[in-house]
PDB file of C-alpha atoms in Angstrom:
ATOM      1  CA  UNK V 158     -88.799 -88.569 175.719  1.00 45.00           C
ATOM      2  CA  UNK V 159     -91.459 -86.652 177.716  1.00 59.00           C
ATOM      3  CA  UNK V 160     -93.095 -85.228 174.633  1.00 64.00           C
ATOM      4  CA  UNK V 161     -93.555 -87.375 171.614  1.00 73.00           C
ATOM      5  CA  UNK V 162     -95.908 -89.207 169.356  1.00 78.00           C
ATOM      6  CA  UNK V 163     -97.607 -91.206 172.107  1.00 81.00           C
ATOM      7  CA  UNK V 164     -98.985 -88.150 173.920  1.00 88.00           C
ATOM      8  CA  UNK V 165     -99.305 -85.548 171.128  1.00 90.00           C
ATOM      9  CA  UNK V 166    -103.108 -85.837 170.935  1.00 94.00           C
ATOM     10  CA  UNK V 167    -103.460 -85.440 174.716  1.00 94.00           C
ATOM     11  CA  UNK V 168    -101.135 -82.407 174.690  1.00 92.00           C
ATOM     12  CA  UNK V 169    -103.197 -80.747 171.965  1.00 93.00           C
ATOM     13  CA  UNK V 170    -106.490 -81.471 173.751  1.00 96.00           C
ATOM     14  CA  UNK V 171    -105.006 -79.905 176.907  1.00 95.00           C
ATOM     15  CA  UNK V 172    -104.068 -76.776 174.923  1.00 94.00           C
ATOM     16  CA  UNK V 173    -107.579 -76.462 173.531  1.00 96.00           C
ATOM     17  CA  UNK V 174    -109.097 -76.901 177.009  1.00 97.00           C
ATOM     18  CA  UNK V 175    -106.753 -74.366 178.650  1.00 95.00           C
ATOM     19  CA  UNK V 176    -108.100 -71.008 179.806  1.00 96.00           C
ATOM     20  CA  UNK V 177    -107.044 -67.798 181.526  1.00 94.00           C
ATOM     21  CA  UNK V 178    -104.145 -67.183 179.157  1.00 93.00           C
ATOM     22  CA  UNK V 179    -105.592 -64.333 177.062  1.00 93.00           C
ATOM     23  CA  UNK V 180    -106.845 -66.582 174.264  1.00 94.00           C
ATOM     24  CA  UNK V 181    -110.502 -67.602 173.972  1.00 95.00           C
ATOM     25  CA  UNK V 182    -111.678 -70.129 176.544  1.00 97.00           C
ATOM     26  CA  UNK V 183    -113.451 -72.944 174.724  1.00 98.00           C
ATOM     27  CA  UNK V 184    -115.046 -75.034 177.486  1.00 98.00           C
ATOM     28  CA  UNK V 185    -118.465 -73.968 178.804  1.00 97.00           C
ATOM     29  CA  UNK V 186    -117.123 -74.336 182.363  1.00 97.00           C
ATOM     30  CA  UNK V 187    -114.797 -71.418 181.548  1.00 97.00           C
ATOM     31  CA  UNK V 188    -117.265 -69.319 179.539  1.00 97.00           C
ATOM     32  CA  UNK V 189    -116.717 -70.942 176.124  1.00 97.00           C
ATOM     33  CA  UNK V 190    -119.183 -72.641 173.787  1.00 97.00           C
ATOM     34  CA  UNK V 191    -117.961 -76.276 173.960  1.00 98.00           C
ATOM     35  CA  UNK V 192    -119.150 -78.817 176.553  1.00 97.00           C
ATOM     36  CA  UNK V 193    -116.547 -81.486 175.714  1.00 97.00           C
ATOM     37  CA  UNK V 194    -112.951 -81.217 174.482  1.00 98.00           C
ATOM     38  CA  UNK V 195    -111.299 -84.612 174.552  1.00 96.00           C
ATOM     39  CA  UNK V 196    -108.397 -86.524 173.093  1.00 97.00           C
ATOM     40  CA  UNK V 197    -109.679 -89.404 170.962  1.00 96.00           C
ATOM     41  CA  UNK V 198    -113.227 -90.328 170.006  1.00 92.00           C
ATOM     42  CA  UNK V 199    -115.136 -92.303 172.651  1.00 92.00           C
ATOM     43  CA  UNK V 200    -117.152 -95.380 171.795  1.00 90.00           C
ATOM     44  CA  UNK V 201    -120.345 -93.532 172.711  1.00 87.00           C
ATOM     45  CA  UNK V 202    -120.070 -89.739 172.251  1.00 82.00           C
ATOM     46  CA  UNK V 203    -121.988 -87.521 174.658  1.00 82.00           C
ATOM     47  CA  UNK V 204    -125.573 -86.849 173.618  1.00 82.00           C
ATOM     48  CA  UNK V 205    -126.868 -83.289 173.204  1.00 89.00           C
ATOM     49  CA  UNK V 206    -123.526 -81.684 174.031  1.00 94.00           C
ATOM     50  CA  UNK V 207    -121.259 -79.511 171.942  1.00 96.00           C
ATOM     51  CA  UNK V 208    -118.122 -81.595 171.403  1.00 97.00           C
ATOM     52  CA  UNK V 209    -114.596 -81.464 170.008  1.00 98.00           C
ATOM     53  CA  UNK V 210    -112.561 -84.647 169.676  1.00 97.00           C
ATOM     54  CA  UNK V 211    -108.844 -84.318 168.925  1.00 97.00           C
ATOM     55  CA  UNK V 212    -107.564 -87.024 166.588  1.00 96.00           C
ATOM     56  CA  UNK V 213    -104.499 -87.488 164.435  1.00 90.00           C
ATOM     57  CA  UNK V 214    -104.791 -88.359 160.759  1.00 86.00           C
ATOM     58  CA  UNK V 215    -101.113 -88.495 159.979  1.00 84.00           C
ATOM     59  CA  UNK V 216     -97.776 -88.683 161.712  1.00 81.00           C
ATOM     60  CA  UNK V 217     -94.430 -88.558 160.002  1.00 80.00           C
ATOM     61  CA  UNK V 218     -90.841 -88.042 161.063  1.00 78.00           C
ATOM     62  CA  UNK V 219     -88.151 -86.188 159.229  1.00 77.00           C
ATOM     63  CA  UNK V 220     -84.439 -86.683 159.643  1.00 73.00           C
ATOM     64  CA  UNK V 221     -82.789 -83.362 160.522  1.00 71.00           C
ATOM     65  CA  UNK V 222     -79.245 -84.690 160.758  1.00 71.00           C
ATOM     66  CA  UNK V 223     -77.473 -87.863 161.754  1.00 74.00           C
ATOM     67  CA  UNK V 224     -79.390 -89.131 164.746  1.00 72.00           C
ATOM     68  CA  UNK V 225     -81.796 -86.174 165.015  1.00 76.00           C
ATOM     69  CA  UNK V 226     -85.438 -86.439 163.962  1.00 76.00           C
ATOM     70  CA  UNK V 227     -88.598 -84.378 164.229  1.00 81.00           C
ATOM     71  CA  UNK V 228     -92.180 -85.646 164.237  1.00 84.00           C
ATOM     72  CA  UNK V 229     -94.932 -83.760 162.408  1.00 87.00           C
ATOM     73  CA  UNK V 230     -98.586 -84.462 163.120  1.00 88.00           C
ATOM     74  CA  UNK V 231    -101.688 -83.705 161.085  1.00 91.00           C
ATOM     75  CA  UNK V 232    -104.322 -83.002 163.717  1.00 93.00           C
ATOM     76  CA  UNK V 233    -107.919 -83.739 162.803  1.00 96.00           C
ATOM     77  CA  UNK V 234    -110.539 -82.262 165.121  1.00 97.00           C
ATOM     78  CA  UNK V 235    -114.095 -83.548 164.873  1.00 97.00           C
ATOM     79  CA  UNK V 236    -116.709 -81.020 166.027  1.00 97.00           C
ATOM     80  CA  UNK V 237    -120.331 -81.927 166.772  1.00 95.00           C
ATOM     81  CA  UNK V 238    -123.000 -79.314 167.527  1.00 95.00           C
ATOM     82  CA  UNK V 239    -126.527 -80.506 168.403  1.00 93.00           C
ATOM     83  CA  UNK V 240    -129.460 -78.578 167.009  1.00 91.00           C
ATOM     84  CA  UNK V 241    -130.955 -77.022 170.136  1.00 85.00           C
ATOM     85  CA  UNK V 242    -127.627 -76.782 171.974  1.00 77.00           C
ATOM     86  CA  UNK V 243    -127.874 -73.016 172.405  1.00 79.00           C
ATOM     87  CA  UNK V 244    -131.358 -71.973 171.294  1.00 76.00           C
ATOM     88  CA  UNK V 245    -134.933 -73.091 170.762  1.00 76.00           C
ATOM     89  CA  UNK V 246    -137.919 -71.706 168.879  1.00 77.00           C
ATOM     90  CA  UNK V 247    -138.242 -70.338 165.378  1.00 78.00           C
ATOM     91  CA  UNK V 248    -135.327 -70.450 162.969  1.00 85.00           C
ATOM     92  CA  UNK V 249    -133.524 -72.849 165.297  1.00 87.00           C
ATOM     93  CA  UNK V 250    -131.494 -74.441 162.479  1.00 89.00           C
ATOM     94  CA  UNK V 251    -130.315 -71.071 161.155  1.00 90.00           C
ATOM     95  CA  UNK V 252    -129.476 -69.784 164.639  1.00 91.00           C
ATOM     96  CA  UNK V 253    -127.564 -72.934 165.541  1.00 92.00           C
ATOM     97  CA  UNK V 254    -125.561 -72.728 162.290  1.00 93.00           C
ATOM     98  CA  UNK V 255    -124.588 -69.136 163.173  1.00 94.00           C
ATOM     99  CA  UNK V 256    -123.681 -70.165 166.737  1.00 95.00           C
ATOM    100  CA  UNK V 257    -121.631 -73.082 165.381  1.00 96.00           C
ATOM    101  CA  UNK V 258    -119.780 -70.653 163.093  1.00 96.00           C
ATOM    102  CA  UNK V 259    -118.983 -68.424 166.086  1.00 97.00           C
ATOM    103  CA  UNK V 260    -117.799 -71.376 168.180  1.00 98.00           C
ATOM    104  CA  UNK V 261    -115.552 -72.606 165.345  1.00 98.00           C
ATOM    105  CA  UNK V 262    -114.112 -69.098 164.930  1.00 98.00           C
ATOM    106  CA  UNK V 263    -113.089 -69.142 168.617  1.00 98.00           C
ATOM    107  CA  UNK V 264    -111.568 -72.595 168.123  1.00 98.00           C
ATOM    108  CA  UNK V 265    -109.489 -71.356 165.185  1.00 96.00           C
ATOM    109  CA  UNK V 266    -108.372 -68.317 167.214  1.00 95.00           C
ATOM    110  CA  UNK V 267    -107.143 -70.642 169.947  1.00 95.00           C
ATOM    111  CA  UNK V 268    -105.389 -72.922 167.434  1.00 93.00           C
ATOM    112  CA  UNK V 269    -103.650 -69.949 165.797  1.00 91.00           C
ATOM    113  CA  UNK V 270    -102.335 -68.928 169.219  1.00 88.00           C
ATOM    114  CA  UNK V 271    -100.426 -65.805 170.155  1.00 85.00           C
ATOM    115  CA  UNK V 272     -98.717 -63.493 167.710  1.00 82.00           C
ATOM    116  CA  UNK V 273     -95.125 -64.669 167.592  1.00 80.00           C
ATOM    117  CA  UNK V 274     -95.689 -67.855 169.616  1.00 82.00           C
ATOM    118  CA  UNK V 275     -97.420 -70.798 167.993  1.00 81.00           C
ATOM    119  CA  UNK V 276     -95.976 -73.470 170.275  1.00 82.00           C
ATOM    120  CA  UNK V 277     -99.275 -74.037 172.087  1.00 86.00           C
ATOM    121  CA  UNK V 278     -97.843 -73.143 175.449  1.00 82.00           C
ATOM    122  CA  UNK V 279     -94.561 -74.925 174.761  1.00 81.00           C
ATOM    123  CA  UNK V 280     -96.310 -78.210 173.982  1.00 85.00           C
ATOM    124  CA  UNK V 281     -94.908 -78.261 170.417  1.00 80.00           C
ATOM    125  CA  UNK V 282     -92.137 -76.629 168.446  1.00 80.00           C
ATOM    126  CA  UNK V 283     -94.868 -75.015 166.336  1.00 81.00           C
ATOM    127  CA  UNK V 284     -98.509 -75.642 165.512  1.00 82.00           C
ATOM    128  CA  UNK V 285    -100.588 -74.394 162.589  1.00 81.00           C
ATOM    129  CA  UNK V 286     -97.621 -72.595 161.073  1.00 78.00           C
ATOM    130  CA  UNK V 287     -94.987 -75.097 159.975  1.00 63.00           C
ATOM    131  CA  UNK V 288     -94.513 -75.489 156.193  1.00 60.00           C
ATOM    132  CA  UNK V 289     -95.751 -77.023 154.054  1.00 60.00           C
ATOM    133  CA  UNK V 290     -99.088 -77.236 155.920  1.00 55.00           C
ATOM    134  CA  UNK V 291     -99.478 -73.681 157.165  1.00 72.00           C
ATOM    135  CA  UNK V 292    -103.264 -73.586 157.055  1.00 87.00           C
ATOM    136  CA  UNK V 293    -106.004 -74.262 159.525  1.00 92.00           C
ATOM    137  CA  UNK V 294    -108.778 -75.791 157.416  1.00 93.00           C
ATOM    138  CA  UNK V 295    -112.385 -75.963 158.584  1.00 97.00           C
ATOM    139  CA  UNK V 296    -114.649 -78.221 156.553  1.00 97.00           C
ATOM    140  CA  UNK V 297    -118.349 -78.277 157.341  1.00 96.00           C
ATOM    141  CA  UNK V 298    -120.631 -81.261 156.981  1.00 94.00           C
ATOM    142  CA  UNK V 299    -123.597 -80.892 154.625  1.00 93.00           C
ATOM    143  CA  UNK V 300    -126.183 -78.904 156.624  1.00 87.00           C
ATOM    144  CA  UNK V 301    -129.103 -80.394 154.687  1.00 87.00           C
ATOM    145  CA  UNK V 302    -128.178 -83.836 156.015  1.00 90.00           C
ATOM    146  CA  UNK V 303    -126.892 -82.847 159.432  1.00 86.00           C
ATOM    147  CA  UNK V 304    -129.837 -80.601 160.369  1.00 87.00           C
ATOM    148  CA  UNK V 305    -132.186 -83.478 159.537  1.00 87.00           C
ATOM    149  CA  UNK V 306    -130.171 -85.793 161.799  1.00 89.00           C
ATOM    150  CA  UNK V 307    -130.199 -83.282 164.667  1.00 90.00           C
ATOM    151  CA  UNK V 308    -126.618 -82.006 164.749  1.00 92.00           C
ATOM    152  CA  UNK V 309    -124.107 -79.947 162.778  1.00 95.00           C
ATOM    153  CA  UNK V 310    -120.593 -81.211 162.151  1.00 95.00           C
ATOM    154  CA  UNK V 311    -117.239 -79.961 160.966  1.00 97.00           C
ATOM    155  CA  UNK V 312    -113.640 -81.121 160.829  1.00 97.00           C
ATOM    156  CA  UNK V 313    -110.680 -78.877 161.528  1.00 97.00           C
ATOM    157  CA  UNK V 314    -107.222 -79.887 160.320  1.00 95.00           C
ATOM    158  CA  UNK V 315    -103.764 -78.408 160.839  1.00 92.00           C
ATOM    159  CA  UNK V 316    -100.210 -79.561 161.383  1.00 90.00           C
ATOM    160  CA  UNK V 317     -97.856 -79.389 164.355  1.00 88.00           C
ATOM    161  CA  UNK V 318     -94.128 -79.979 164.559  1.00 86.00           C
ATOM    162  CA  UNK V 319     -92.888 -81.629 167.728  1.00 85.00           C
ATOM    163  CA  UNK V 320     -89.566 -80.972 169.439  1.00 74.00           C
ATOM    164  CA  UNK V 321     -86.717 -82.749 167.707  1.00 69.00           C
ATOM    165  CA  UNK V 322     -85.270 -85.832 169.315  1.00 66.00           C
ATOM    166  CA  UNK V 323     -82.308 -88.178 168.990  1.00 62.00           C
ATOM    167  CA  UNK V 324     -83.090 -91.497 167.336  1.00 61.00           C
TER     168      UNK V 324
END
């Protein structure tokens, strides 16, 4: 099985890092706001870089019929945004929070994909649309704590159904 549970996180990170397809480019190398988009959290995350790490919180399979199954993943993206990543000077914390909001909005646009095609470039059967988890949820860290520690944080969660397979 070319696609499957073992490489789902890498496939999703590749989709988020893709560019030139009419959806927002996310990596700074392609004009986006994020320095790092990577599958899995490294032991030592990059310092003073805007970062997205693609993780998986849940994986389940459902039997479709005798011998046929489909995997569903709950993706969990961890976003880090250093204070000072995009601006300096007065009202730096407020400006960085606004810039973080804008960067997360582009991320959600990319996750939601094209009208009528939510397969993330054919990497999945569907992503961010399959019932019962049809939402893309963005949850921000407490800014009072994160500003004091020098970075903003958020998690983004959504589901993806993989292609069905024979078990």
